[in-house]
Tab-separated table of C-alpha atoms (C1' of nucleotides) in Angstrom:
chain	number	residue	atom	x	y	z
X	27	MET	CA	0.000	0.000	0.000
X	28	THR	CA	1.617	3.233	-1.116
X	29	THR	CA	1.214	6.473	0.800
X	30	ARG	CA	-0.654	7.905	-2.154
X	31	THR	CA	-3.192	5.093	-2.013
X	32	ALA	CA	-3.531	5.466	1.749
X	33	LEU	CA	-4.215	9.169	1.259
X	34	LEU	CA	-6.833	8.474	-1.399
X	35	ASP	CA	-8.498	5.863	0.791
X	36	ALA	CA	-8.607	8.155	3.802
X	37	ALA	CA	-9.855	11.053	1.691
X	38	GLU	CA	-12.546	8.922	0.083
X	39	HIS	CA	-13.754	7.729	3.444
X	40	ALA	CA	-13.829	11.251	4.824
X	41	ALA	CA	-15.569	12.649	1.742
X	42	ARG	CA	-18.214	9.953	1.802
X	43	THR	CA	-18.977	10.227	5.497
X	44	ARG	CA	-18.579	13.961	6.032
X	45	GLY	CA	-18.281	15.652	2.662
X	46	PHE	CA	-15.330	16.853	0.620
X	47	ASP	CA	-15.211	20.290	2.205
X	48	ALA	CA	-15.573	18.939	5.713
X	49	PHE	CA	-12.163	17.335	5.992
X	50	SER	CA	-8.807	19.068	5.952
X	51	TYR	CA	-5.269	18.131	5.082
X	52	ALA	CA	-4.690	18.136	8.842
X	53	ASP	CA	-7.340	15.406	9.224
X	54	LEU	CA	-5.721	13.380	6.477
X	55	SER	CA	-2.304	13.780	8.020
X	56	ARG	CA	-3.605	12.326	11.288
X	57	ALA	CA	-5.317	9.447	9.508
X	58	VAL	CA	-2.346	8.454	7.377
X	59	GLY	CA	0.476	9.348	9.731
X	60	ILE	CA	2.501	11.794	7.694
X	61	ARG	CA	2.823	15.540	8.162
X	62	LYS	CA	0.318	17.878	6.611
X	63	ALA	CA	2.850	19.492	4.312
X	64	SER	CA	3.889	16.119	2.943
X	65	ILE	CA	0.419	15.588	1.551
X	66	HIS	CA	1.076	18.506	-0.770
X	67	HIS	CA	3.906	16.474	-2.247
X	68	HIS	CA	1.350	13.934	-3.500
X	69	PHE	CA	-1.530	16.335	-4.165
X	70	PRO	CA	-0.261	19.918	-4.534
X	71	ALA	CA	-3.726	21.430	-4.189
X	72	LYS	CA	-6.900	19.983	-2.743
X	73	ALA	CA	-8.376	20.228	-6.239
X	74	ASP	CA	-5.789	17.691	-7.396
X	75	LEU	CA	-6.924	15.367	-4.650
X	76	ALA	CA	-10.545	15.834	-5.683
X	77	HIS	CA	-9.711	15.002	-9.282
X	78	ALA	CA	-7.710	11.906	-8.351
X	79	LEU	CA	-10.521	10.749	-6.085
X	80	ILE	CA	-13.364	11.085	-8.542
X	81	SER	CA	-11.453	9.650	-11.485
X	82	ARG	CA	-10.326	6.622	-9.485
X	83	TYR	CA	-13.907	6.180	-8.337
X	84	ARG	CA	-15.280	6.466	-11.842
X	85	GLU	CA	-12.904	3.774	-13.102
X	86	SER	CA	-13.626	1.358	-10.304
X	87	PHE	CA	-17.362	1.898	-10.673
X	88	ALA	CA	-17.184	1.143	-14.384
X	89	LEU	CA	-15.416	-2.125	-13.570
X	90	SER	CA	-18.050	-2.948	-11.014
X	91	LEU	CA	-20.866	-2.370	-13.525
X	92	LYS	CA	-19.051	-4.596	-15.999
X	93	SER	CA	-18.705	-7.305	-13.405
X	94	ILE	CA	-22.424	-7.046	-12.598
X	95	CYS	CA	-23.170	-7.755	-16.257
X	96	GLU	CA	-20.817	-10.717	-16.287
X	97	MET	CA	-22.296	-12.276	-13.196
X	98	ASN	CA	-25.956	-11.643	-14.040
X	99	GLU	CA	-27.866	-12.464	-17.186
X	100	THR	CA	-31.283	-10.844	-16.952
X	101	ALA	CA	-32.018	-7.147	-16.592
X	102	GLY	CA	-33.877	-7.875	-13.345
X	103	ALA	CA	-30.889	-9.623	-11.802
X	104	ARG	CA	-28.554	-6.894	-12.994
X	105	LEU	CA	-30.697	-4.150	-11.464
X	106	SER	CA	-30.934	-6.110	-8.257
X	107	ALA	CA	-27.137	-6.284	-8.112
X	108	PHE	CA	-27.009	-2.555	-8.899
X	109	LEU	CA	-29.223	-1.857	-5.887
X	110	ASP	CA	-27.030	-4.116	-3.761
X	111	SER	CA	-23.915	-2.183	-4.663
X	112	TYR	CA	-25.513	1.142	-3.685
X	113	ARG	CA	-26.866	-0.430	-0.546
X	114	SER	CA	-23.489	-1.771	0.522
X	115	ALA	CA	-21.828	1.578	-0.193
X	116	LEU	CA	-23.814	2.913	2.761
X	117	SER	CA	-21.647	0.932	5.183
X	118	GLY	CA	-23.959	1.111	8.149
X	119	GLY	CA	-25.608	4.391	7.223
X	120	GLU	CA	-22.435	6.390	7.732
X	121	ALA	CA	-21.498	7.002	4.125
X	122	VAL	CA	-22.898	7.817	0.720
X	123	CYS	CA	-21.310	7.004	-2.600
X	124	LEU	CA	-18.645	9.452	-3.715
X	125	CYS	CA	-20.889	10.619	-6.511
X	126	VAL	CA	-23.568	11.751	-4.064
X	127	ALA	CA	-20.914	13.295	-1.822
X	128	PHE	CA	-19.470	15.276	-4.720
X	129	SER	CA	-22.906	16.279	-6.012
X	130	THR	CA	-23.772	17.908	-2.715
X	131	GLY	CA	-20.618	19.982	-2.556
X	132	ARG	CA	-20.337	20.770	-6.196
X	133	ASP	CA	-19.576	24.466	-5.850
X	134	SER	CA	-16.125	23.861	-4.471
X	135	PHE	CA	-14.988	22.162	-7.659
X	136	GLN	CA	-13.595	23.434	-10.936
X	137	ASP	CA	-13.903	22.188	-14.484
X	138	PRO	CA	-11.694	19.067	-14.539
X	139	VAL	CA	-13.446	17.658	-11.484
X	140	LEU	CA	-16.897	18.639	-12.701
X	141	ALA	CA	-16.253	17.016	-16.058
X	142	GLU	CA	-15.314	13.779	-14.327
X	143	LEU	CA	-18.428	13.978	-12.149
X	144	ASP	CA	-20.665	14.539	-15.159
X	145	GLY	CA	-18.900	11.672	-16.879
X	146	PHE	CA	-19.700	9.433	-13.955
X	147	HIS	CA	-23.379	10.356	-14.188
X	148	ARG	CA	-23.393	9.760	-17.934
X	149	ASP	CA	-21.709	6.352	-17.565
X	150	CYS	CA	-24.193	5.341	-14.955
X	151	LEU	CA	-27.273	6.510	-16.869
X	152	ALA	CA	-26.060	4.892	-20.083
X	153	TRP	CA	-25.558	1.574	-18.314
X	154	LEU	CA	-28.999	1.765	-16.706
X	155	GLU	CA	-30.662	2.700	-19.977
X	156	ASN	CA	-29.041	-0.322	-21.609
X	157	VAL	CA	-30.283	-2.622	-18.904
X	158	PHE	CA	-33.814	-1.193	-19.043
X	159	THR	CA	-33.800	-1.632	-22.821
X	160	GLN	CA	-32.876	-5.255	-22.247
X	161	ALA	CA	-35.731	-5.488	-19.726
X	162	LEU	CA	-38.228	-4.704	-22.461
X	163	GLN	CA	-37.045	-7.855	-24.221
X	164	ASP	CA	-36.513	-10.325	-21.422
X	165	LYS	CA	-39.528	-9.210	-19.354
X	166	SER	CA	-37.528	-9.362	-16.140
X	167	VAL	CA	-38.795	-6.010	-14.883
X	168	SER	CA	-42.552	-5.748	-14.455
X	169	GLY	CA	-44.317	-2.703	-15.857
X	170	ALA	CA	-41.169	-1.295	-17.472
X	171	GLY	CA	-41.686	1.885	-19.487
X	172	ALA	CA	-39.356	3.911	-21.687
X	173	ALA	CA	-35.767	2.923	-20.915
X	174	ASP	CA	-34.389	6.462	-20.583
X	175	ALA	CA	-37.130	7.545	-18.174
X	176	GLU	CA	-36.712	4.377	-16.112
X	177	ALA	CA	-32.954	4.918	-15.961
X	178	SER	CA	-33.295	8.506	-14.701
X	179	ALA	CA	-35.850	7.455	-12.110
X	180	CYS	CA	-33.720	4.564	-10.917
X	181	LEU	CA	-30.637	6.718	-10.412
X	182	ALA	CA	-32.609	9.391	-8.557
X	183	LEU	CA	-34.185	6.719	-6.387
X	184	VAL	CA	-30.925	5.130	-5.241
X	185	GLU	CA	-29.210	8.464	-4.683
X	186	GLY	CA	-32.175	9.826	-2.754
X	187	ALA	CA	-32.396	6.607	-0.757
X	188	GLN	CA	-28.725	6.913	0.181
X	189	LEU	CA	-29.195	10.510	1.237
X	190	ILE	CA	-32.136	9.663	3.471
X	191	ALA	CA	-30.444	6.612	4.944
X	192	ARG	CA	-27.347	8.583	5.826
X	193	ALA	CA	-29.363	11.474	7.237
X	194	ALA	CA	-31.079	9.017	9.577
X	195	ARG	CA	-27.859	7.016	10.139
X	196	ASP	CA	-29.981	3.979	9.366
X	197	PRO	CA	-29.409	1.836	6.264
X	198	ARG	CA	-32.875	0.329	6.604
X	199	ARG	CA	-34.219	3.573	5.219
X	200	PHE	CA	-32.520	2.619	1.983
X	201	ASP	CA	-34.363	-0.684	1.979
X	202	ASP	CA	-37.663	1.045	2.722
X	203	ALA	CA	-37.201	3.400	-0.204
X	204	THR	CA	-36.269	0.647	-2.642
X	205	THR	CA	-38.856	-1.966	-1.624
X	206	VAL	CA	-41.340	-1.034	-4.334
X	207	PHE	CA	-38.694	-1.054	-7.047
X	208	ARG	CA	-37.246	-4.369	-5.862
X	209	GLY	CA	-40.747	-5.835	-6.064
X	210	ARG	CA	-40.787	-5.128	-9.788
X	211	LEU	CA	-37.667	-7.195	-10.458
X	212	VAL	CA	-38.058	-10.794	-11.572
X	213	ASN	CA	-35.048	-12.338	-9.910
X	214	ARG	CA	-34.323	-15.446	-11.974
X	215	ASN	CA	-30.857	-15.304	-13.432
H	7	MET	CA	-39.366	42.953	6.690
H	8	THR	CA	-37.401	42.712	9.884
H	9	THR	CA	-33.639	42.231	9.914
H	10	ARG	CA	-34.157	38.843	11.486
H	11	THR	CA	-36.359	37.745	8.610
H	12	ALA	CA	-33.905	39.145	6.085
H	13	LEU	CA	-31.142	37.157	7.764
H	14	LEU	CA	-33.204	33.970	7.686
H	15	ASP	CA	-34.077	34.519	4.038
H	16	ALA	CA	-30.472	35.117	3.042
H	17	ALA	CA	-29.290	32.143	5.091
H	18	GLU	CA	-31.936	29.882	3.604
H	19	HIS	CA	-30.980	30.892	0.095
H	20	ALA	CA	-27.297	30.324	0.794
H	21	ALA	CA	-27.904	26.978	2.500
H	22	ARG	CA	-30.061	25.747	-0.348
H	23	THR	CA	-27.728	26.812	-3.118
H	24	ARG	CA	-24.370	26.140	-1.482
H	25	GLY	CA	-24.921	24.225	1.750
H	26	PHE	CA	-25.116	25.270	5.365
H	27	ASP	CA	-21.392	25.006	6.003
H	28	ALA	CA	-20.483	26.803	2.815
H	29	PHE	CA	-21.683	30.256	3.827
H	30	SER	CA	-20.315	32.415	6.604
H	31	TYR	CA	-21.610	35.195	8.803
H	32	ALA	CA	-19.442	37.443	6.645
H	33	ASP	CA	-21.432	36.366	3.573
H	34	LEU	CA	-24.686	37.035	5.383
H	35	SER	CA	-23.500	40.431	6.508
H	36	ARG	CA	-22.790	41.398	2.903
H	37	ALA	CA	-26.156	40.084	1.728
H	38	VAL	CA	-28.219	41.815	4.393
H	39	GLY	CA	-26.154	44.959	4.874
H	40	ILE	CA	-25.305	44.867	8.548
H	41	ARG	CA	-21.975	44.118	10.192
H	42	LYS	CA	-20.944	40.565	10.882
H	43	ALA	CA	-20.938	41.029	14.643
H	44	SER	CA	-24.496	42.330	14.561
H	45	ILE	CA	-25.738	39.010	13.257
H	46	HIS	CA	-24.713	37.500	16.589
H	47	HIS	CA	-27.260	39.773	18.224
H	48	HIS	CA	-30.020	37.898	16.373
H	49	PHE	CA	-28.396	34.448	16.279
H	50	PRO	CA	-25.684	34.162	18.957
H	51	ALA	CA	-24.241	30.990	17.440
H	52	LYS	CA	-24.575	29.551	13.972
H	53	ALA	CA	-26.346	26.588	15.571
H	54	ASP	CA	-29.127	28.978	16.627
H	55	LEU	CA	-29.440	30.113	13.034
H	56	ALA	CA	-29.610	26.499	11.860
H	57	HIS	CA	-32.364	25.736	14.339
H	58	ALA	CA	-34.380	28.806	13.426
H	59	LEU	CA	-33.996	27.972	9.733
H	60	ILE	CA	-35.114	24.371	9.878
H	61	SER	CA	-37.986	25.000	12.249
H	62	ARG	CA	-39.333	27.860	10.140
H	63	TYR	CA	-38.996	25.626	7.100
H	64	ARG	CA	-40.767	22.746	8.766
H	65	GLU	CA	-43.698	24.952	9.712
H	66	SER	CA	-44.065	26.496	6.288
H	67	PHE	CA	-43.804	23.100	4.621
H	68	ALA	CA	-46.560	21.715	6.821
H	69	LEU	CA	-48.759	24.622	5.772
H	70	SER	CA	-47.961	23.971	2.148
H	71	LEU	CA	-48.911	20.282	2.441
H	72	LYS	CA	-52.161	21.325	4.092
H	73	SER	CA	-52.880	23.721	1.289
H	74	ILE	CA	-52.179	20.996	-1.292
H	75	CYS	CA	-54.853	18.872	0.366
H	76	GLU	CA	-57.313	21.738	0.348
H	77	MET	CA	-56.793	22.516	-3.315
H	78	ASN	CA	-56.734	18.923	-4.569
H	79	GLU	CA	-59.208	16.124	-3.992
H	80	THR	CA	-57.693	12.928	-5.350
H	81	ALA	CA	-54.449	11.300	-4.250
H	82	GLY	CA	-53.151	11.564	-7.815
H	83	ALA	CA	-53.739	15.301	-7.945
H	84	ARG	CA	-52.213	15.755	-4.509
H	85	LEU	CA	-49.055	13.852	-5.444
H	86	SER	CA	-48.814	15.819	-8.642
H	87	ALA	CA	-48.916	19.043	-6.639
H	88	PHE	CA	-46.336	17.560	-4.265
H	89	LEU	CA	-43.994	16.956	-7.206
H	90	ASP	CA	-44.635	20.494	-8.419
H	91	SER	CA	-43.619	21.982	-5.112
H	92	TYR	CA	-40.322	20.067	-5.103
H	93	ARG	CA	-39.787	20.961	-8.719
H	94	SER	CA	-40.308	24.666	-8.099
H	95	ALA	CA	-37.993	24.591	-5.079
H	96	LEU	CA	-35.182	23.938	-7.556
H	97	SER	CA	-35.437	27.499	-8.840
H	98	GLY	CA	-33.572	26.964	-12.068
H	99	GLY	CA	-31.389	24.116	-10.872
H	100	GLU	CA	-29.512	26.293	-8.404
H	101	ALA	CA	-31.099	25.148	-5.191
H	102	VAL	CA	-32.373	22.111	-3.356
H	103	CYS	CA	-34.978	22.097	-0.606
H	104	LEU	CA	-33.622	22.923	2.826
H	105	CYS	CA	-34.269	19.380	3.953
H	106	VAL	CA	-31.901	17.994	1.302
H	107	ALA	CA	-29.373	20.712	2.068
H	108	PHE	CA	-29.416	19.867	5.780
H	109	SER	CA	-29.307	16.137	5.120
H	110	THR	CA	-26.088	16.470	3.187
H	111	GLY	CA	-24.314	18.447	5.891
H	112	ARG	CA	-25.778	16.675	8.846
H	113	ASP	CA	-22.579	16.229	10.808
H	114	SER	CA	-22.280	19.897	11.627
H	115	PHE	CA	-25.523	19.868	13.593
H	116	GLN	CA	-26.384	19.048	17.190
H	117	ASP	CA	-29.423	17.498	18.761
H	118	PRO	CA	-32.045	20.275	18.611
H	119	VAL	CA	-31.425	20.773	14.903
H	120	LEU	CA	-31.290	17.045	14.163
H	121	ALA	CA	-34.553	16.510	16.015
H	122	GLU	CA	-36.207	19.153	13.881
H	123	LEU	CA	-34.771	17.595	10.718
H	124	ASP	CA	-36.026	14.146	11.681
H	125	GLY	CA	-39.381	15.706	12.479
H	126	PHE	CA	-39.506	17.176	9.026
H	127	HIS	CA	-38.865	13.758	7.488
H	128	ARG	CA	-41.522	12.155	9.673
H	129	ASP	CA	-44.090	14.836	8.786
H	130	CYS	CA	-43.390	14.378	5.139
H	131	LEU	CA	-43.516	10.578	5.172
H	132	ALA	CA	-46.703	10.567	7.251
H	133	TRP	CA	-48.406	12.897	4.786
H	134	LEU	CA	-47.283	10.800	1.814
H	135	GLU	CA	-48.395	7.574	3.464
H	136	ASN	CA	-51.801	9.096	4.063
H	137	VAL	CA	-52.105	10.138	0.446
H	138	PHE	CA	-50.995	6.717	-0.824
H	139	THR	CA	-53.510	5.068	1.477
H	140	GLN	CA	-56.151	7.279	-0.088
H	141	ALA	CA	-54.864	6.231	-3.521
H	142	LEU	CA	-55.760	2.619	-2.787
H	143	GLN	CA	-59.360	3.799	-2.415
H	144	ASP	CA	-59.775	6.367	-5.158
H	145	LYS	CA	-57.645	4.514	-7.747
H	146	SER	CA	-55.948	7.744	-8.789
H	147	VAL	CA	-52.452	6.203	-8.748
H	148	SER	CA	-51.972	3.266	-11.072
H	149	GLY	CA	-50.280	0.162	-9.708
H	150	ALA	CA	-50.086	1.497	-6.162
H	151	GLY	CA	-48.646	-0.928	-3.620
H	152	ALA	CA	-48.283	-0.715	0.149
H	153	ALA	CA	-48.673	2.902	1.251
H	154	ASP	CA	-45.612	3.031	3.509
H	155	ALA	CA	-43.305	1.595	0.863
H	156	GLU	CA	-44.705	3.934	-1.781
H	157	ALA	CA	-44.216	6.904	0.542
H	158	SER	CA	-40.565	6.056	1.221
H	159	ALA	CA	-39.886	5.551	-2.464
H	160	CYS	CA	-41.589	8.799	-3.415
H	161	LEU	CA	-39.574	10.859	-0.941
H	162	ALA	CA	-36.297	9.251	-2.029
H	163	LEU	CA	-37.228	9.877	-5.654
H	164	VAL	CA	-37.894	13.602	-5.291
H	165	GLU	CA	-34.860	14.184	-3.078
H	166	GLY	CA	-32.613	12.237	-5.423
H	167	ALA	CA	-34.078	14.059	-8.406
H	168	GLN	CA	-33.325	17.411	-6.752
H	169	LEU	CA	-29.767	16.352	-6.008
H	170	ILE	CA	-29.137	15.292	-9.592
H	171	ALA	CA	-30.798	18.369	-11.055
H	172	ARG	CA	-28.705	20.681	-8.919
H	173	ALA	CA	-25.518	18.751	-9.626
H	174	ALA	CA	-26.149	19.282	-13.347
H	175	ARG	CA	-27.485	22.797	-12.813
H	176	ASP	CA	-30.422	21.714	-14.976
H	177	PRO	CA	-33.970	21.404	-13.616
H	178	ARG	CA	-34.956	19.210	-16.562
H	179	ARG	CA	-33.075	16.398	-14.853
H	180	PHE	CA	-35.757	16.573	-12.192
H	181	ASP	CA	-38.443	16.144	-14.832
H	182	ASP	CA	-36.560	13.220	-16.398
H	183	ALA	CA	-36.326	11.443	-13.074
H	184	THR	CA	-39.992	11.954	-12.228
H	185	THR	CA	-41.505	11.174	-15.645
H	186	VAL	CA	-42.277	7.540	-14.837
H	187	PHE	CA	-43.893	8.412	-11.515
H	188	ARG	CA	-45.920	11.252	-13.044
H	189	GLY	CA	-47.200	8.762	-15.616
H	190	ARG	CA	-48.776	6.726	-12.847
H	191	LEU	CA	-50.880	9.628	-11.583
H	192	VAL	CA	-54.460	9.935	-12.793
H	193	ASN	CA	-54.825	13.662	-12.914
H	194	ARG	CA	-58.537	14.285	-12.606
H	195	ASN	CA	-59.256	16.403	-9.543
B	30	DC	C1'	-33.279	56.088	31.004
B	31	DC	C1'	-33.549	51.586	29.396
B	32	DG	C1'	-33.001	48.155	26.116
B	33	DA	C1'	-32.917	46.684	21.318
B	34	DA	C1'	-30.133	47.074	17.422
B	35	DC	C1'	-26.129	48.053	15.717
B	36	DC	C1'	-21.242	49.364	15.560
B	37	DT	C1'	-15.650	48.952	15.720
B	38	DA	C1'	-12.070	46.258	17.016
B	39	DC	C1'	-10.455	42.323	18.401
B	40	DC	C1'	-9.532	37.086	19.558
B	41	DT	C1'	-8.576	32.156	18.869
B	42	DA	C1'	-8.666	28.331	15.973
B	43	DC	C1'	-8.174	26.502	11.769
B	44	DT	C1'	-7.758	26.469	6.585
B	45	DA	C1'	-4.895	25.612	2.221
B	46	DG	C1'	-0.690	26.374	0.664
B	47	DT	C1'	4.640	27.644	0.553
B	48	DA	C1'	9.713	27.857	1.576
B	49	DG	C1'	13.454	25.465	2.236
B	50	DG	C1'	15.947	21.572	4.095
B	51	DT	C1'	17.178	16.396	4.766
B	52	DA	C1'	17.616	11.722	4.138
B	53	DA	C1'	17.413	7.669	0.996
B	54	DT	C1'	17.082	5.648	-3.188
B	55	DA	C1'	17.686	5.127	-8.375
B	56	DC	C1'	20.477	6.074	-12.566
B	57	DG	C1'	23.724	6.939	-16.030
B	58	DT	C1'	28.666	7.249	-17.070
B	59	DG	C1'	33.725	6.838	-16.840
J	2	DC	C1'	32.462	-0.989	-9.399
J	3	DA	C1'	32.476	3.902	-7.978
J	4	DC	C1'	30.921	8.676	-8.347
J	5	DG	C1'	28.042	12.484	-9.134
J	6	DT	C1'	23.303	13.691	-10.103
J	7	DA	C1'	18.463	13.497	-9.930
J	8	DT	C1'	14.335	12.185	-7.888
J	9	DT	C1'	11.198	10.749	-4.298
J	10	DA	C1'	9.333	11.312	0.007
J	11	DC	C1'	9.266	13.285	3.824
J	12	DC	C1'	10.246	16.985	7.431
J	13	DT	C1'	9.955	21.814	10.322
J	14	DA	C1'	8.451	26.246	10.179
J	15	DC	C1'	5.969	29.504	8.190
J	16	DT	C1'	2.431	32.479	5.436
J	17	DA	C1'	-2.074	34.825	4.306
J	18	DG	C1'	-6.689	34.359	4.758
J	19	DT	C1'	-11.111	33.099	6.887
J	20	DA	C1'	-14.058	30.920	10.255
J	21	DG	C1'	-17.136	31.688	14.369
J	22	DG	C1'	-17.351	34.306	18.302
J	23	DT	C1'	-16.576	38.203	22.024
J	24	DA	C1'	-15.900	42.793	24.488
J	25	DG	C1'	-17.419	46.971	24.906
J	26	DG	C1'	-19.192	51.256	23.062
J	27	DT	C1'	-22.857	54.166	20.272
J	28	DT	C1'	-27.425	55.356	18.613
J	29	DC	C1'	-32.115	55.888	18.981
J	30	DG	C1'	-37.080	55.105	19.813
J	31	DG	C1'	-40.662	54.186	23.512
DNA sequence: CCGAACCTACCTACTAGTAGGTAATACGTG
DNA sequence: CACGTATTACCTACTAGTAGGTAGGTTCGG
């Protein structure tokens, strides 16, 4: 584990539990065990850290979506796995996904970071739209409408459910909010 | 318009567009036109301002839900008006409702504020559950399931839709995310 | 004359970021 | 192999700026 990776991990955890603006280089230095100034060696400005964080997250999320497709055949099973991944990102109701964390504090960011954030959203919506298009064929999602509308609704639902669960520090709120949607998924694989 | 009200208005605007932790007393003082120290006369600590903000918001939101019920008969029409109120709170994609804004920055708050925030959520869910229960009777929401699950999903949907719309600075994202749900509402009144 | 509302001037704590130095390690060349 | 040179990774010590908050005085209407 390199120092750089340790810094990214600590920063991601802090951003997801408290928000990107709510942790300082001093916090990071305590968490990782190097001096505050040394962090600037790895990430000269906090904006550089933000960019590294979101782009690493975007890559790993793309891999995770790919793996969901490999391990699940039907649209219903894929969406169910998608819900699971957002649910597990809550980690006990303490955290939200980095995308939600960055969305809420968007003003602090400049172009390169914003572009990456928008890219993340686009990736995610495109994947969902694909899966909902598939659902129209394989009938594994009951009452499925237009794929693009379903995709937008699905993303808003999971992000809103995360927000509410974290606000209440209770991951069951996520389950409550996604019960109806889960009921629409035909879970054969 | 009293100074106190002007302060609350400016603070609410700032909290909804940028987040509660992202504006300072110095910002407020510029917006309202009194010195920074004078704000402490009205709200000794920023926590007092937070409490005043959320409790005023909770009250006014309760009134607005009441008024929705008075002006709309069916559950479908009421939910449609509910969506409208969240949609208009976006004000061009710049803002989110205060409840979303406070949810995202929850860590900065202490008990009295958190209690008020939880109260807001409870109020909102109770109202929605009532309306969805009504929907089972008046058939004005197609495919309606258990009222509590529908209520949770609806709240997560509108909050998530606000988050996404503000992240993209584009209120149409809210419409995209709520298209499917709107399609389920039978809009006779 | 009292108190609400406001002021100037200040404080402490913390922020991101910089300047400049020190080890250790890697690298190319005679 | 040995020697000089970069480079990496870290350090101490500092800056300028901003945060929320306080002390104490002024102004003014009831």
